[in-house]
C-alpha cells in the first residue's frame, strides 16, 4: 500500500511540541521522512526520537542563516526537500483585548 507522502521529505518548524509535533508524527505516519525543527534543541530531539527515521535540527526561524542551514542539512541528510511547514511562532503573544482595530498590529517581526 502506498502512503500519501511516501518518498517525500518534510521540514516542520516549531515541532518540539504541540501542533508542530503532531504534524511531524502525522507526516511520518503518512510516509514522509521528517526533519523536526524547533528553537529549543531538547524538545526537537524528544519529538524526533519518537518518530522512526526523523532527525532533529534546531533552528531559530527569525535568523535567515539558521533557516538556510536547516534546509542545507535536510538536503544533505535526505537528498531533497519537498515540504516545508512554517509552524514556528515568531514574536511575543499579545492578549486579545479590545475591538478589532486594536488587534491590527499584534507582532512586530524582525524588530528588536
Short mmCIF file of N, CA and C in Angstrom, two decimals:
data_model
loop_
_atom_site.label_atom_id
_atom_site.label_comp_id
_atom_site.label_asym_id
_atom_site.label_seq_id
_atom_site.Cartn_x
_atom_site.Cartn_y
_atom_site.Cartn_z
N UNK A 1 0.84 -1.18 0.00
CA UNK A 1 0.00 0.00 0.00
C UNK A 1 0.88 1.25 0.00
N UNK A 2 0.61 2.16 -0.90
CA UNK A 2 1.36 3.41 -0.97
C UNK A 2 0.72 4.43 -0.05
N UNK A 3 1.57 5.06 0.76
CA UNK A 3 1.09 6.11 1.65
C UNK A 3 1.13 7.45 0.92
N UNK A 4 0.29 8.41 1.32
CA UNK A 4 0.21 9.67 0.59
C UNK A 4 1.51 10.46 0.50
N UNK A 5 2.40 10.31 1.48
CA UNK A 5 3.64 11.08 1.48
C UNK A 5 4.88 10.22 1.29
N UNK A 6 4.71 9.01 0.77
CA UNK A 6 5.86 8.14 0.52
C UNK A 6 6.91 8.86 -0.31
N UNK A 7 8.15 8.81 0.14
CA UNK A 7 9.25 9.38 -0.61
C UNK A 7 9.40 10.88 -0.47
N UNK A 8 8.53 11.53 0.28
CA UNK A 8 8.61 12.97 0.45
C UNK A 8 9.45 13.30 1.68
N UNK A 9 10.13 14.43 1.61
CA UNK A 9 10.97 14.92 2.71
C UNK A 9 10.32 16.20 3.22
N UNK A 10 10.09 16.27 4.54
CA UNK A 10 9.41 17.42 5.12
C UNK A 10 10.18 18.01 6.28
N UNK A 11 10.25 19.33 6.31
CA UNK A 11 10.73 20.07 7.48
C UNK A 11 9.51 20.65 8.15
N UNK A 12 9.44 20.49 9.47
CA UNK A 12 8.36 21.13 10.23
C UNK A 12 9.00 21.96 11.32
N UNK A 13 8.80 23.28 11.26
CA UNK A 13 9.35 24.15 12.29
C UNK A 13 8.36 24.22 13.46
N UNK A 14 8.89 24.56 14.62
CA UNK A 14 8.04 24.61 15.81
C UNK A 14 7.51 23.24 16.19
N UNK A 15 8.29 22.20 15.86
CA UNK A 15 7.82 20.83 16.04
C UNK A 15 8.28 20.20 17.35
N UNK A 16 8.78 21.00 18.26
CA UNK A 16 9.19 20.47 19.55
C UNK A 16 8.03 20.10 20.45
N UNK A 17 6.85 20.63 20.16
CA UNK A 17 5.67 20.36 21.00
C UNK A 17 4.42 20.76 20.23
N UNK A 18 3.29 20.44 20.81
CA UNK A 18 2.01 20.91 20.31
C UNK A 18 1.68 20.49 18.90
N UNK A 19 1.10 21.43 18.15
CA UNK A 19 0.66 21.17 16.79
C UNK A 19 1.81 20.76 15.88
N UNK A 20 2.98 21.39 16.05
CA UNK A 20 4.13 21.03 15.23
C UNK A 20 4.55 19.59 15.43
N UNK A 21 4.59 19.15 16.68
CA UNK A 21 4.94 17.75 16.97
C UNK A 21 3.89 16.80 16.40
N UNK A 22 2.63 17.19 16.51
CA UNK A 22 1.54 16.35 15.98
C UNK A 22 1.64 16.25 14.45
N UNK A 23 1.96 17.37 13.79
CA UNK A 23 2.13 17.33 12.33
C UNK A 23 3.31 16.45 11.94
N UNK A 24 4.41 16.56 12.69
CA UNK A 24 5.58 15.74 12.39
C UNK A 24 5.23 14.25 12.47
N UNK A 25 4.51 13.88 13.52
CA UNK A 25 4.11 12.47 13.67
C UNK A 25 3.17 12.02 12.55
N UNK A 26 2.25 12.90 12.17
CA UNK A 26 1.29 12.55 11.12
C UNK A 26 1.97 12.43 9.76
N UNK A 27 2.85 13.38 9.45
CA UNK A 27 3.58 13.32 8.18
C UNK A 27 4.36 12.01 8.10
N UNK A 28 5.01 11.65 9.20
CA UNK A 28 5.78 10.39 9.22
C UNK A 28 4.85 9.19 9.05
N UNK A 29 3.72 9.21 9.73
CA UNK A 29 2.75 8.11 9.61
C UNK A 29 2.24 7.98 8.17
N UNK A 30 2.22 9.11 7.44
CA UNK A 30 1.78 9.10 6.05
C UNK A 30 2.92 8.85 5.07
N UNK A 31 4.11 8.50 5.61
CA UNK A 31 5.21 8.05 4.76
C UNK A 31 6.36 9.02 4.56
N UNK A 32 6.26 10.24 5.07
CA UNK A 32 7.32 11.24 4.84
C UNK A 32 8.51 10.98 5.76
N UNK A 33 9.69 11.38 5.28
CA UNK A 33 10.86 11.49 6.14
C UNK A 33 10.78 12.90 6.74
N UNK A 34 10.95 13.00 8.06
CA UNK A 34 10.67 14.25 8.74
C UNK A 34 11.90 14.83 9.42
N UNK A 35 12.08 16.15 9.23
CA UNK A 35 13.07 16.91 9.97
C UNK A 35 12.30 17.74 10.98
N UNK A 36 12.58 17.49 12.26
CA UNK A 36 11.92 18.18 13.35
C UNK A 36 12.77 19.38 13.74
N UNK A 37 12.22 20.58 13.55
CA UNK A 37 12.97 21.77 13.89
C UNK A 37 12.24 22.56 14.98
N UNK A 38 13.03 23.10 15.88
CA UNK A 38 12.49 23.93 16.96
C UNK A 38 13.63 24.80 17.47
N UNK A 39 13.32 25.93 18.03
CA UNK A 39 14.35 26.80 18.58
C UNK A 39 15.02 26.16 19.79
N UNK A 40 14.28 25.29 20.47
CA UNK A 40 14.80 24.58 21.65
C UNK A 40 15.25 23.18 21.26
N UNK A 41 16.54 22.89 21.39
CA UNK A 41 17.07 21.60 20.94
C UNK A 41 16.48 20.38 21.66
N UNK A 42 16.27 20.47 22.96
CA UNK A 42 15.80 19.28 23.70
C UNK A 42 14.40 18.83 23.26
N UNK A 43 13.41 19.73 23.15
CA UNK A 43 12.11 19.27 22.65
C UNK A 43 12.17 18.77 21.20
N UNK A 44 13.01 19.39 20.37
CA UNK A 44 13.16 18.91 18.99
C UNK A 44 13.68 17.48 18.98
N UNK A 45 14.68 17.22 19.81
CA UNK A 45 15.24 15.87 19.89
C UNK A 45 14.21 14.88 20.42
N UNK A 46 13.46 15.28 21.44
CA UNK A 46 12.45 14.39 22.02
C UNK A 46 11.39 14.02 20.98
N UNK A 47 10.94 15.00 20.21
CA UNK A 47 9.95 14.70 19.17
C UNK A 47 10.56 13.80 18.10
N UNK A 48 11.76 14.14 17.65
CA UNK A 48 12.41 13.32 16.61
C UNK A 48 12.64 11.89 17.09
N UNK A 49 13.03 11.75 18.35
CA UNK A 49 13.26 10.41 18.91
C UNK A 49 11.98 9.57 18.94
N UNK A 50 10.82 10.23 18.95
CA UNK A 50 9.55 9.50 18.99
C UNK A 50 9.06 9.11 17.60
N UNK A 51 9.80 9.50 16.57
CA UNK A 51 9.40 9.24 15.18
C UNK A 51 10.51 8.46 14.48
N UNK A 52 10.19 7.29 13.99
CA UNK A 52 11.18 6.45 13.32
C UNK A 52 11.77 7.17 12.11
N UNK A 53 13.09 7.31 12.10
CA UNK A 53 13.79 7.91 10.97
C UNK A 53 13.85 9.43 10.96
N UNK A 54 13.18 10.09 11.90
CA UNK A 54 13.21 11.56 11.93
C UNK A 54 14.52 12.06 12.53
N UNK A 55 14.90 13.26 12.14
CA UNK A 55 16.10 13.87 12.73
C UNK A 55 15.74 15.24 13.29
N UNK A 56 16.37 15.63 14.39
CA UNK A 56 16.15 16.97 14.94
C UNK A 56 17.19 17.94 14.37
N UNK A 57 16.74 19.12 14.01
CA UNK A 57 17.65 20.18 13.57
C UNK A 57 17.16 21.48 14.21
N UNK A 58 17.76 21.85 15.35
CA UNK A 58 17.34 23.08 16.00
C UNK A 58 17.62 24.30 15.11
N UNK A 59 16.69 25.24 15.10
CA UNK A 59 16.87 26.48 14.33
C UNK A 59 15.95 27.56 14.87
N UNK A 60 16.46 28.78 14.84
CA UNK A 60 15.67 29.96 15.17
C UNK A 60 15.24 30.56 13.83
N UNK A 61 13.95 30.47 13.51
CA UNK A 61 13.48 30.88 12.19
C UNK A 61 13.50 32.39 11.99
N UNK A 62 13.84 33.15 13.02
CA UNK A 62 13.98 34.59 12.85
C UNK A 62 15.37 34.96 12.33
N UNK A 63 16.24 33.95 12.19
CA UNK A 63 17.59 34.17 11.66
C UNK A 63 17.71 33.44 10.32
N UNK A 64 17.80 34.22 9.25
CA UNK A 64 17.83 33.65 7.90
C UNK A 64 18.93 32.62 7.72
N UNK A 65 20.11 32.87 8.28
CA UNK A 65 21.23 31.95 8.15
C UNK A 65 20.90 30.59 8.76
N UNK A 66 20.20 30.58 9.89
CA UNK A 66 19.83 29.31 10.52
C UNK A 66 18.81 28.56 9.67
N UNK A 67 17.91 29.27 9.03
CA UNK A 67 16.94 28.62 8.14
C UNK A 67 17.65 28.03 6.92
N UNK A 68 18.61 28.77 6.37
CA UNK A 68 19.40 28.24 5.25
C UNK A 68 20.14 26.97 5.66
N UNK A 69 20.73 26.99 6.85
CA UNK A 69 21.45 25.81 7.34
C UNK A 69 20.50 24.65 7.58
N UNK A 70 19.29 24.92 8.05
CA UNK A 70 18.27 23.89 8.24
C UNK A 70 17.96 23.20 6.92
N UNK A 71 17.75 23.99 5.89
CA UNK A 71 17.44 23.43 4.56
C UNK A 71 18.65 22.66 4.03
N UNK A 72 19.83 23.23 4.14
CA UNK A 72 21.04 22.56 3.65
C UNK A 72 21.27 21.23 4.37
N UNK A 73 21.08 21.21 5.69
CA UNK A 73 21.27 19.97 6.43
C UNK A 73 20.24 18.92 6.01
N UNK A 74 19.02 19.36 5.75
CA UNK A 74 17.97 18.45 5.30
C UNK A 74 18.33 17.82 3.96
N UNK A 75 18.75 18.65 3.02
CA UNK A 75 19.11 18.15 1.68
C UNK A 75 20.34 17.25 1.76
N UNK A 76 21.30 17.59 2.61
CA UNK A 76 22.47 16.74 2.79
C UNK A 76 22.07 15.37 3.35
N UNK A 77 21.19 15.38 4.33
CA UNK A 77 20.78 14.14 5.00
C UNK A 77 19.87 13.28 4.12
N UNK A 78 18.90 13.91 3.44
CA UNK A 78 17.87 13.14 2.72
C UNK A 78 17.93 13.28 1.20
N UNK A 79 18.74 14.20 0.69
CA UNK A 79 18.90 14.33 -0.75
C UNK A 79 17.92 15.26 -1.44
N UNK A 80 16.92 15.75 -0.70
CA UNK A 80 15.92 16.60 -1.32
C UNK A 80 15.06 17.25 -0.24
N UNK A 81 14.18 18.14 -0.65
CA UNK A 81 13.18 18.73 0.24
C UNK A 81 11.93 18.97 -0.59
N UNK A 82 10.79 18.44 -0.10
CA UNK A 82 9.54 18.58 -0.83
C UNK A 82 8.52 19.45 -0.10
N UNK A 83 8.56 19.41 1.23
CA UNK A 83 7.53 20.10 2.03
C UNK A 83 8.20 20.87 3.14
N UNK A 84 7.79 22.12 3.32
CA UNK A 84 8.27 22.91 4.45
C UNK A 84 7.06 23.51 5.14
N UNK A 85 6.86 23.14 6.40
CA UNK A 85 5.74 23.66 7.18
C UNK A 85 6.28 24.72 8.13
N UNK A 86 5.87 25.97 7.91
CA UNK A 86 6.31 27.09 8.74
C UNK A 86 5.34 27.24 9.92
N UNK A 87 5.56 26.40 10.93
CA UNK A 87 4.67 26.35 12.08
C UNK A 87 5.20 27.13 13.28
N UNK A 88 6.49 27.47 13.28
CA UNK A 88 7.08 28.13 14.45
C UNK A 88 6.43 29.49 14.68
N UNK A 89 6.15 29.76 15.95
CA UNK A 89 5.60 31.07 16.32
C UNK A 89 6.75 32.07 16.40
N UNK A 90 6.52 33.23 15.83
CA UNK A 90 7.52 34.30 15.86
C UNK A 90 6.91 35.47 16.61
N UNK A 91 7.63 35.97 17.61
CA UNK A 91 7.14 37.11 18.36
C UNK A 91 6.61 36.72 19.71
N UNK A 92 6.14 37.71 20.42
CA UNK A 92 5.60 37.52 21.75
C UNK A 92 4.09 37.56 21.68
N UNK A 93 3.40 36.58 22.28
CA UNK A 93 1.94 36.60 22.23
C UNK A 93 1.40 37.85 22.92
N UNK A 94 0.39 38.43 22.31
CA UNK A 94 -0.26 39.61 22.87
C UNK A 94 -1.69 39.22 23.20
N UNK A 95 -2.14 39.52 24.44
CA UNK A 95 -3.52 39.18 24.78
C UNK A 95 -4.50 39.93 23.87
N UNK A 96 -5.55 39.27 23.47
CA UNK A 96 -6.56 39.87 22.60
C UNK A 96 -7.60 40.57 23.46
N UNK A 97 -7.45 41.87 23.57
CA UNK A 97 -8.40 42.68 24.33
C UNK A 97 -8.82 43.85 23.45
N UNK A 98 -9.99 44.32 23.65
CA UNK A 98 -10.44 45.48 22.90
C UNK A 98 -11.16 45.09 21.63
N UNK A 99 -11.29 46.04 20.73
CA UNK A 99 -12.02 45.80 19.49
C UNK A 99 -11.08 45.35 18.38
N UNK A 100 -11.65 45.11 17.21
CA UNK A 100 -10.88 44.60 16.09
C UNK A 100 -9.74 45.54 15.69
N UNK A 101 -9.97 46.83 15.72
CA UNK A 101 -8.92 47.76 15.30
C UNK A 101 -7.71 47.70 16.23
N UNK A 102 -7.91 47.31 17.49
CA UNK A 102 -6.79 47.20 18.42
C UNK A 102 -5.96 45.95 18.16
N UNK A 103 -6.46 45.05 17.33
CA UNK A 103 -5.75 43.79 17.04
C UNK A 103 -4.93 43.86 15.76
N UNK A 104 -4.95 44.96 15.05
CA UNK A 104 -4.28 45.04 13.75
C UNK A 104 -2.80 44.77 13.82
N UNK A 105 -2.13 45.27 14.85
CA UNK A 105 -0.69 45.06 14.99
C UNK A 105 -0.44 44.29 16.26
N UNK A 106 -0.28 42.98 16.14
CA UNK A 106 -0.05 42.14 17.31
C UNK A 106 1.41 41.77 17.45
N UNK A 107 2.10 41.62 16.35
CA UNK A 107 3.50 41.20 16.38
C UNK A 107 4.32 42.09 15.45
N UNK A 108 5.51 42.36 15.87
CA UNK A 108 6.45 43.09 15.03
C UNK A 108 7.59 42.14 14.70
N UNK A 109 7.54 41.52 13.54
CA UNK A 109 8.54 40.55 13.13
C UNK A 109 9.78 41.30 12.65
N UNK A 110 10.94 40.85 13.13
CA UNK A 110 12.20 41.41 12.69
C UNK A 110 12.59 42.70 13.37
N UNK A 111 11.88 43.07 14.39
CA UNK A 111 12.23 44.29 15.14
C UNK A 111 12.67 43.91 16.54
N UNK A 112 13.64 44.64 17.06
CA UNK A 112 14.14 44.37 18.40
C UNK A 112 13.45 45.26 19.40
#
